[in-house]
Amino acid sequence: MPPGSASPNRSTRPLRRDAQRNRDALLAAASDAFAREGLNASLEGIARQAGVAIGTLYRHFPTRPDLVQEAFEGKLQTWLAAAEASACAPDPWEGFCGYLETLCDLQADDSGMNDLASMHVPLPDFVSGRLTRIRELTQTIVDRAHQQGTLRADVTRQDLAFVIWAHSRIAAATRDVAPDVWRRHLHLMLDAFRAGNAHPLPVPPMSQDQVDRAMTNLGSTHAPTE
């Protein structure tokens, strides 16, 4: 190599580091923006928050779905893994409760996860395929829990409606009930289910109309007996 010339490695390392920093900053900004504003968050705002030009964003993520997919990759994988584990748990009801807890922790008051759960926007095949699989597994988890027939004797129609509503209508739940109230109640309810009849069930923060809609959405197959 001629004297004074830079090695290929030395000349490219800083560029790679800068590119990785930009990518990391964009993903962090996108995750934050999607959580606050949903999947319609401004790409210009994301680039500005990351401290890069909009052209830099498009170099790393040529299309909006590319950014959505990578920003939620970890959450989607955790969600899918939780559903797969719960669908084959030895105790179906414990599997159902564990799945709800994971979903509650992942979703929190994250508008982007709400949008993903309710499929409000077109998504790339990779993301849509995972969500389809998650929905299939969720139905299996619910079916097993109900077929086991181990619901507490004091579980009311309203109690069951809240659990159904919490897992099948995530976006609607967090629009109609404050997210912190929704999460707190779900965790209290799961604790009560696990503790047995010695632990009183809290009263769900739902109107009768919300109960009726939740039970209608569940369908006659799983409707509780009066």
PDB file of C-alpha atoms in Angstrom:
ATOM      1  CA  MET A   1       0.000   0.000   0.000  1.00  0.00           C
ATOM      2  CA  PRO A   2       1.483   3.440  -0.954  1.00  0.00           C
ATOM      3  CA  PRO A   3       2.748   5.528   1.982  1.00  0.00           C
ATOM      4  CA  GLY A   4       0.181   7.921   3.376  1.00  0.00           C
ATOM      5  CA  SER A   5      -2.802   6.131   1.879  1.00  0.00           C
ATOM      6  CA  ALA A   6      -5.614   5.134   4.243  1.00  0.00           C
ATOM      7  CA  SER A   7      -6.564   1.511   4.596  1.00  0.00           C
ATOM      8  CA  PRO A   8     -10.068   0.585   3.381  1.00  0.00           C
ATOM      9  CA  ASN A   9     -11.041  -0.429   6.912  1.00  0.00           C
ATOM     10  CA  ARG A  10      -9.860   2.822   8.511  1.00  0.00           C
ATOM     11  CA  SER A  11     -11.587   4.955   5.887  1.00  0.00           C
ATOM     12  CA  THR A  12     -14.954   3.164   6.071  1.00  0.00           C
ATOM     13  CA  ARG A  13     -15.325   2.498   9.785  1.00  0.00           C
ATOM     14  CA  PRO A  14     -16.367   6.047  10.715  1.00  0.00           C
ATOM     15  CA  LEU A  15     -18.979   6.022   7.930  1.00  0.00           C
ATOM     16  CA  ARG A  16     -20.406   2.728   9.144  1.00  0.00           C
ATOM     17  CA  ARG A  17     -20.531   4.008  12.712  1.00  0.00           C
ATOM     18  CA  ASP A  18     -22.308   7.184  11.622  1.00  0.00           C
ATOM     19  CA  ALA A  19     -24.798   5.202   9.556  1.00  0.00           C
ATOM     20  CA  GLN A  20     -25.537   2.865  12.461  1.00  0.00           C
ATOM     21  CA  ARG A  21     -25.997   5.789  14.826  1.00  0.00           C
ATOM     22  CA  ASN A  22     -28.413   7.371  12.363  1.00  0.00           C
ATOM     23  CA  ARG A  23     -30.353   4.132  12.010  1.00  0.00           C
ATOM     24  CA  ASP A  24     -30.539   3.636  15.773  1.00  0.00           C
ATOM     25  CA  ALA A  25     -31.669   7.239  16.266  1.00  0.00           C
ATOM     26  CA  LEU A  26     -34.366   6.835  13.607  1.00  0.00           C
ATOM     27  CA  LEU A  27     -35.691   3.617  15.160  1.00  0.00           C
ATOM     28  CA  ALA A  28     -35.768   5.196  18.629  1.00  0.00           C
ATOM     29  CA  ALA A  29     -37.558   8.270  17.292  1.00  0.00           C
ATOM     30  CA  ALA A  30     -40.009   6.150  15.286  1.00  0.00           C
ATOM     31  CA  SER A  31     -40.844   3.919  18.260  1.00  0.00           C
ATOM     32  CA  ASP A  32     -41.512   7.003  20.373  1.00  0.00           C
ATOM     33  CA  ALA A  33     -43.583   8.734  17.684  1.00  0.00           C
ATOM     34  CA  PHE A  34     -45.612   5.626  16.875  1.00  0.00           C
ATOM     35  CA  ALA A  35     -46.330   5.039  20.573  1.00  0.00           C
ATOM     36  CA  ARG A  36     -47.626   8.605  21.000  1.00  0.00           C
ATOM     37  CA  GLU A  37     -49.299   9.236  17.652  1.00  0.00           C
ATOM     38  CA  GLY A  38     -50.005   5.825  16.159  1.00  0.00           C
ATOM     39  CA  LEU A  39     -48.829   4.597  12.796  1.00  0.00           C
ATOM     40  CA  ASN A  40     -49.752   7.849  11.072  1.00  0.00           C
ATOM     41  CA  ALA A  41     -46.942   9.697  12.867  1.00  0.00           C
ATOM     42  CA  SER A  42     -45.126  12.128  10.559  1.00  0.00           C
ATOM     43  CA  LEU A  43     -41.972  10.809   8.926  1.00  0.00           C
ATOM     44  CA  GLU A  44     -40.649  14.361   8.804  1.00  0.00           C
ATOM     45  CA  GLY A  45     -41.190  14.636  12.562  1.00  0.00           C
ATOM     46  CA  ILE A  46     -39.409  11.325  13.126  1.00  0.00           C
ATOM     47  CA  ALA A  47     -36.418  12.465  11.063  1.00  0.00           C
ATOM     48  CA  ARG A  48     -36.328  15.777  12.911  1.00  0.00           C
ATOM     49  CA  GLN A  49     -36.458  14.048  16.302  1.00  0.00           C
ATOM     50  CA  ALA A  50     -33.632  11.733  15.219  1.00  0.00           C
ATOM     51  CA  GLY A  51     -31.553  14.715  14.116  1.00  0.00           C
ATOM     52  CA  VAL A  52     -31.205  13.598  10.492  1.00  0.00           C
ATOM     53  CA  ALA A  53     -32.432  14.829   7.112  1.00  0.00           C
ATOM     54  CA  ILE A  54     -35.559  13.221   5.665  1.00  0.00           C
ATOM     55  CA  GLY A  55     -33.396  11.860   2.857  1.00  0.00           C
ATOM     56  CA  THR A  56     -31.340   9.955   5.434  1.00  0.00           C
ATOM     57  CA  LEU A  57     -34.515   8.362   6.762  1.00  0.00           C
ATOM     58  CA  TYR A  58     -35.457   7.166   3.289  1.00  0.00           C
ATOM     59  CA  ARG A  59     -31.958   5.793   2.664  1.00  0.00           C
ATOM     60  CA  HIS A  60     -32.336   3.550   5.712  1.00  0.00           C
ATOM     61  CA  PHE A  61     -36.056   2.856   5.296  1.00  0.00           C
ATOM     62  CA  PRO A  62     -37.102   3.257   1.624  1.00  0.00           C
ATOM     63  CA  THR A  63     -40.818   2.894   2.448  1.00  0.00           C
ATOM     64  CA  ARG A  64     -42.949   3.656   5.465  1.00  0.00           C
ATOM     65  CA  PRO A  65     -43.808  -0.062   6.020  1.00  0.00           C
ATOM     66  CA  ASP A  66     -40.051  -0.775   6.244  1.00  0.00           C
ATOM     67  CA  LEU A  67     -39.796   1.621   9.188  1.00  0.00           C
ATOM     68  CA  VAL A  68     -42.983   0.293  10.814  1.00  0.00           C
ATOM     69  CA  GLN A  69     -41.788  -3.292  10.511  1.00  0.00           C
ATOM     70  CA  GLU A  70     -38.407  -2.681  12.088  1.00  0.00           C
ATOM     71  CA  ALA A  71     -39.706  -0.339  14.793  1.00  0.00           C
ATOM     72  CA  PHE A  72     -42.126  -3.030  16.028  1.00  0.00           C
ATOM     73  CA  GLU A  73     -40.030  -6.101  15.245  1.00  0.00           C
ATOM     74  CA  GLY A  74     -39.145  -6.805  18.872  1.00  0.00           C
ATOM     75  CA  LYS A  75     -42.682  -6.293  20.145  1.00  0.00           C
ATOM     76  CA  LEU A  76     -44.190  -8.457  17.425  1.00  0.00           C
ATOM     77  CA  GLN A  77     -41.740 -11.278  18.109  1.00  0.00           C
ATOM     78  CA  THR A  78     -42.416 -11.124  21.864  1.00  0.00           C
ATOM     79  CA  TRP A  79     -46.167 -11.082  21.215  1.00  0.00           C
ATOM     80  CA  LEU A  80     -45.968 -14.070  18.868  1.00  0.00           C
ATOM     81  CA  ALA A  81     -43.739 -16.045  21.252  1.00  0.00           C
ATOM     82  CA  ALA A  82     -46.142 -15.377  24.143  1.00  0.00           C
ATOM     83  CA  ALA A  83     -49.099 -16.544  22.057  1.00  0.00           C
ATOM     84  CA  GLU A  84     -47.308 -19.721  20.962  1.00  0.00           C
ATOM     85  CA  ALA A  85     -46.326 -20.564  24.551  1.00  0.00           C
ATOM     86  CA  SER A  86     -49.789 -19.847  25.950  1.00  0.00           C
ATOM     87  CA  ALA A  87     -51.561 -21.834  23.236  1.00  0.00           C
ATOM     88  CA  CYS A  88     -49.835 -25.033  24.410  1.00  0.00           C
ATOM     89  CA  ALA A  89     -49.548 -24.297  28.150  1.00  0.00           C
ATOM     90  CA  PRO A  90     -50.349 -27.350  30.340  1.00  0.00           C
ATOM     91  CA  ASP A  91     -52.999 -25.325  32.183  1.00  0.00           C
ATOM     92  CA  PRO A  92     -55.227 -23.596  29.575  1.00  0.00           C
ATOM     93  CA  TRP A  93     -56.561 -20.960  31.963  1.00  0.00           C
ATOM     94  CA  GLU A  94     -53.080 -20.133  33.260  1.00  0.00           C
ATOM     95  CA  GLY A  95     -51.953 -19.885  29.643  1.00  0.00           C
ATOM     96  CA  PHE A  96     -54.773 -17.469  28.890  1.00  0.00           C
ATOM     97  CA  CYS A  97     -53.964 -15.283  31.900  1.00  0.00           C
ATOM     98  CA  GLY A  98     -50.255 -15.277  31.102  1.00  0.00           C
ATOM     99  CA  TYR A  99     -50.963 -14.278  27.524  1.00  0.00           C
ATOM    100  CA  LEU A 100     -53.181 -11.410  28.620  1.00  0.00           C
ATOM    101  CA  GLU A 101     -50.485 -10.149  30.975  1.00  0.00           C
ATOM    102  CA  THR A 102     -47.878 -10.148  28.216  1.00  0.00           C
ATOM    103  CA  LEU A 103     -50.249  -8.403  25.837  1.00  0.00           C
ATOM    104  CA  CYS A 104     -51.127  -5.831  28.486  1.00  0.00           C
ATOM    105  CA  ASP A 105     -47.447  -5.070  29.120  1.00  0.00           C
ATOM    106  CA  LEU A 106     -46.661  -4.813  25.397  1.00  0.00           C
ATOM    107  CA  GLN A 107     -49.635  -2.700  24.456  1.00  0.00           C
ATOM    108  CA  ALA A 108     -49.805  -0.376  27.467  1.00  0.00           C
ATOM    109  CA  ASP A 109     -50.963   2.980  26.084  1.00  0.00           C
ATOM    110  CA  ASP A 110     -48.960   2.514  22.887  1.00  0.00           C
ATOM    111  CA  SER A 111     -51.020   3.927  20.008  1.00  0.00           C
ATOM    112  CA  GLY A 112     -48.852   2.159  17.458  1.00  0.00           C
ATOM    113  CA  MET A 113     -49.515  -1.252  19.001  1.00  0.00           C
ATOM    114  CA  ASN A 114     -53.220  -0.396  19.075  1.00  0.00           C
ATOM    115  CA  ASP A 115     -53.116   0.342  15.369  1.00  0.00           C
ATOM    116  CA  LEU A 116     -51.248  -2.886  14.668  1.00  0.00           C
ATOM    117  CA  ALA A 117     -53.720  -4.892  16.740  1.00  0.00           C
ATOM    118  CA  SER A 118     -56.718  -3.437  14.944  1.00  0.00           C
ATOM    119  CA  MET A 119     -55.062  -3.357  11.484  1.00  0.00           C
ATOM    120  CA  HIS A 120     -55.986   0.289  10.906  1.00  0.00           C
ATOM    121  CA  VAL A 121     -53.383   0.773   8.198  1.00  0.00           C
ATOM    122  CA  PRO A 122     -51.936  -1.336   5.362  1.00  0.00           C
ATOM    123  CA  LEU A 123     -48.971  -3.319   6.619  1.00  0.00           C
ATOM    124  CA  PRO A 124     -46.227  -5.280   4.848  1.00  0.00           C
ATOM    125  CA  ASP A 125     -46.844  -8.985   4.342  1.00  0.00           C
ATOM    126  CA  PHE A 126     -44.249  -9.872   6.968  1.00  0.00           C
ATOM    127  CA  VAL A 127     -46.079  -7.918   9.694  1.00  0.00           C
ATOM    128  CA  SER A 128     -49.554  -8.910   8.515  1.00  0.00           C
ATOM    129  CA  GLY A 129     -48.549 -12.566   8.479  1.00  0.00           C
ATOM    130  CA  ARG A 130     -47.379 -12.421  12.079  1.00  0.00           C
ATOM    131  CA  LEU A 131     -50.539 -10.656  13.177  1.00  0.00           C
ATOM    132  CA  THR A 132     -52.662 -13.268  11.400  1.00  0.00           C
ATOM    133  CA  ARG A 133     -50.781 -16.029  13.225  1.00  0.00           C
ATOM    134  CA  ILE A 134     -51.163 -14.193  16.543  1.00  0.00           C
ATOM    135  CA  ARG A 135     -54.928 -13.898  15.970  1.00  0.00           C
ATOM    136  CA  GLU A 136     -55.180 -17.623  15.220  1.00  0.00           C
ATOM    137  CA  LEU A 137     -53.243 -18.500  18.359  1.00  0.00           C
ATOM    138  CA  THR A 138     -55.331 -16.092  20.442  1.00  0.00           C
ATOM    139  CA  GLN A 139     -58.498 -17.889  19.353  1.00  0.00           C
ATOM    140  CA  THR A 140     -56.914 -21.210  20.339  1.00  0.00           C
ATOM    141  CA  ILE A 141     -55.988 -19.789  23.755  1.00  0.00           C
ATOM    142  CA  VAL A 142     -59.533 -18.528  24.353  1.00  0.00           C
ATOM    143  CA  ASP A 143     -61.116 -21.777  23.159  1.00  0.00           C
ATOM    144  CA  ARG A 144     -58.949 -23.889  25.484  1.00  0.00           C
ATOM    145  CA  ALA A 145     -59.659 -21.664  28.484  1.00  0.00           C
ATOM    146  CA  HIS A 146     -63.416 -21.844  27.990  1.00  0.00           C
ATOM    147  CA  GLN A 147     -63.466 -25.554  27.185  1.00  0.00           C
ATOM    148  CA  GLN A 148     -61.605 -26.290  30.404  1.00  0.00           C
ATOM    149  CA  GLY A 149     -64.642 -25.036  32.326  1.00  0.00           C
ATOM    150  CA  THR A 150     -62.742 -23.843  35.391  1.00  0.00           C
ATOM    151  CA  LEU A 151     -64.110 -20.322  35.625  1.00  0.00           C
ATOM    152  CA  ARG A 152     -64.767 -19.207  39.182  1.00  0.00           C
ATOM    153  CA  ALA A 153     -68.311 -19.665  40.406  1.00  0.00           C
ATOM    154  CA  ASP A 154     -68.672 -15.945  41.112  1.00  0.00           C
ATOM    155  CA  VAL A 155     -67.518 -14.815  37.656  1.00  0.00           C
ATOM    156  CA  THR A 156     -70.295 -12.699  36.184  1.00  0.00           C
ATOM    157  CA  ARG A 157     -71.216 -11.881  32.612  1.00  0.00           C
ATOM    158  CA  GLN A 158     -69.592  -8.478  33.102  1.00  0.00           C
ATOM    159  CA  ASP A 159     -66.355 -10.031  34.374  1.00  0.00           C
ATOM    160  CA  LEU A 160     -66.097 -12.355  31.408  1.00  0.00           C
ATOM    161  CA  ALA A 161     -66.988  -9.526  29.032  1.00  0.00           C
ATOM    162  CA  PHE A 162     -64.093  -7.453  30.331  1.00  0.00           C
ATOM    163  CA  VAL A 163     -61.574 -10.239  29.762  1.00  0.00           C
ATOM    164  CA  ILE A 164     -62.977 -10.869  26.284  1.00  0.00           C
ATOM    165  CA  TRP A 165     -62.955  -7.180  25.486  1.00  0.00           C
ATOM    166  CA  ALA A 166     -59.430  -6.739  26.808  1.00  0.00           C
ATOM    167  CA  HIS A 167     -57.921  -9.333  24.495  1.00  0.00           C
ATOM    168  CA  SER A 168     -60.044  -8.995  21.370  1.00  0.00           C
ATOM    169  CA  ARG A 169     -60.711  -5.264  21.206  1.00  0.00           C
ATOM    170  CA  ILE A 170     -57.488  -3.688  22.429  1.00  0.00           C
ATOM    171  CA  ALA A 171     -57.831  -0.462  20.482  1.00  0.00           C
ATOM    172  CA  ALA A 172     -61.463   0.046  21.472  1.00  0.00           C
ATOM    173  CA  ALA A 173     -60.674  -0.684  25.106  1.00  0.00           C
ATOM    174  CA  THR A 174     -58.032   1.998  25.339  1.00  0.00           C
ATOM    175  CA  ARG A 175     -60.223   4.538  23.571  1.00  0.00           C
ATOM    176  CA  ASP A 176     -63.230   3.974  25.830  1.00  0.00           C
ATOM    177  CA  VAL A 177     -61.382   3.398  29.108  1.00  0.00           C
ATOM    178  CA  ALA A 178     -58.309   5.340  30.210  1.00  0.00           C
ATOM    179  CA  PRO A 179     -55.255   3.131  29.455  1.00  0.00           C
ATOM    180  CA  ASP A 180     -53.946   3.186  33.029  1.00  0.00           C
ATOM    181  CA  VAL A 181     -57.379   2.205  34.382  1.00  0.00           C
ATOM    182  CA  TRP A 182     -57.689  -0.547  31.779  1.00  0.00           C
ATOM    183  CA  ARG A 183     -54.267  -2.034  32.540  1.00  0.00           C
ATOM    184  CA  ARG A 184     -54.701  -1.794  36.309  1.00  0.00           C
ATOM    185  CA  HIS A 185     -58.077  -3.493  36.215  1.00  0.00           C
ATOM    186  CA  LEU A 186     -56.892  -6.283  33.952  1.00  0.00           C
ATOM    187  CA  HIS A 187     -53.988  -7.050  36.288  1.00  0.00           C
ATOM    188  CA  LEU A 188     -56.298  -6.976  39.343  1.00  0.00           C
ATOM    189  CA  MET A 189     -58.676  -9.332  37.581  1.00  0.00           C
ATOM    190  CA  LEU A 190     -55.941 -11.761  36.596  1.00  0.00           C
ATOM    191  CA  ASP A 191     -54.675 -11.768  40.200  1.00  0.00           C
ATOM    192  CA  ALA A 192     -58.178 -12.562  41.390  1.00  0.00           C
ATOM    193  CA  PHE A 193     -58.609 -15.400  38.899  1.00  0.00           C
ATOM    194  CA  ARG A 194     -55.355 -16.950  40.054  1.00  0.00           C
ATOM    195  CA  ALA A 195     -56.109 -16.474  43.746  1.00  0.00           C
ATOM    196  CA  GLY A 196     -59.421 -18.311  43.594  1.00  0.00           C
ATOM    197  CA  ASN A 197     -62.692 -17.479  45.332  1.00  0.00           C
ATOM    198  CA  ALA A 198     -60.890 -16.076  48.394  1.00  0.00           C
ATOM    199  CA  HIS A 199     -59.909 -13.024  46.343  1.00  0.00           C
ATOM    200  CA  PRO A 200     -62.895 -10.792  45.450  1.00  0.00           C
ATOM    201  CA  LEU A 201     -63.180  -9.685  41.853  1.00  0.00           C
ATOM    202  CA  PRO A 202     -63.058  -5.932  41.166  1.00  0.00           C
ATOM    203  CA  VAL A 203     -65.978  -4.350  39.329  1.00  0.00           C
ATOM    204  CA  PRO A 204     -64.993  -3.811  35.657  1.00  0.00           C
ATOM    205  CA  PRO A 205     -65.017  -0.177  34.474  1.00  0.00           C
ATOM    206  CA  MET A 206     -67.548  -0.944  31.732  1.00  0.00           C
ATOM    207  CA  SER A 207     -71.028   0.276  30.909  1.00  0.00           C
ATOM    208  CA  GLN A 208     -73.811  -2.226  30.272  1.00  0.00           C
ATOM    209  CA  ASP A 209     -73.714  -1.311  26.600  1.00  0.00           C
ATOM    210  CA  GLN A 210     -70.000  -2.146  26.486  1.00  0.00           C
ATOM    211  CA  VAL A 211     -70.706  -5.469  28.216  1.00  0.00           C
ATOM    212  CA  ASP A 212     -73.444  -6.308  25.706  1.00  0.00           C
ATOM    213  CA  ARG A 213     -71.220  -5.415  22.749  1.00  0.00           C
ATOM    214  CA  ALA A 214     -68.331  -7.474  24.110  1.00  0.00           C
ATOM    215  CA  MET A 215     -70.523 -10.532  24.599  1.00  0.00           C
ATOM    216  CA  THR A 216     -72.014 -10.109  21.132  1.00  0.00           C
ATOM    217  CA  ASN A 217     -68.523  -9.940  19.656  1.00  0.00           C
ATOM    218  CA  LEU A 218     -67.576 -13.104  21.508  1.00  0.00           C
ATOM    219  CA  GLY A 219     -70.379 -15.013  19.818  1.00  0.00           C
ATOM    220  CA  SER A 220     -72.764 -17.700  21.026  1.00  0.00           C
ATOM    221  CA  THR A 221     -70.069 -20.419  21.162  1.00  0.00           C
ATOM    222  CA  HIS A 222     -68.489 -18.935  24.266  1.00  0.00           C
ATOM    223  CA  ALA A 223     -71.461 -17.145  25.817  1.00  0.00           C
ATOM    224  CA  PRO A 224     -71.614 -17.842  29.575  1.00  0.00           C
ATOM    225  CA  THR A 225     -74.629 -19.527  31.064  1.00  0.00           C
ATOM    226  CA  GLU A 226     -76.819 -17.384  33.285  1.00  0.00           C
TER     227      GLU A 226
END
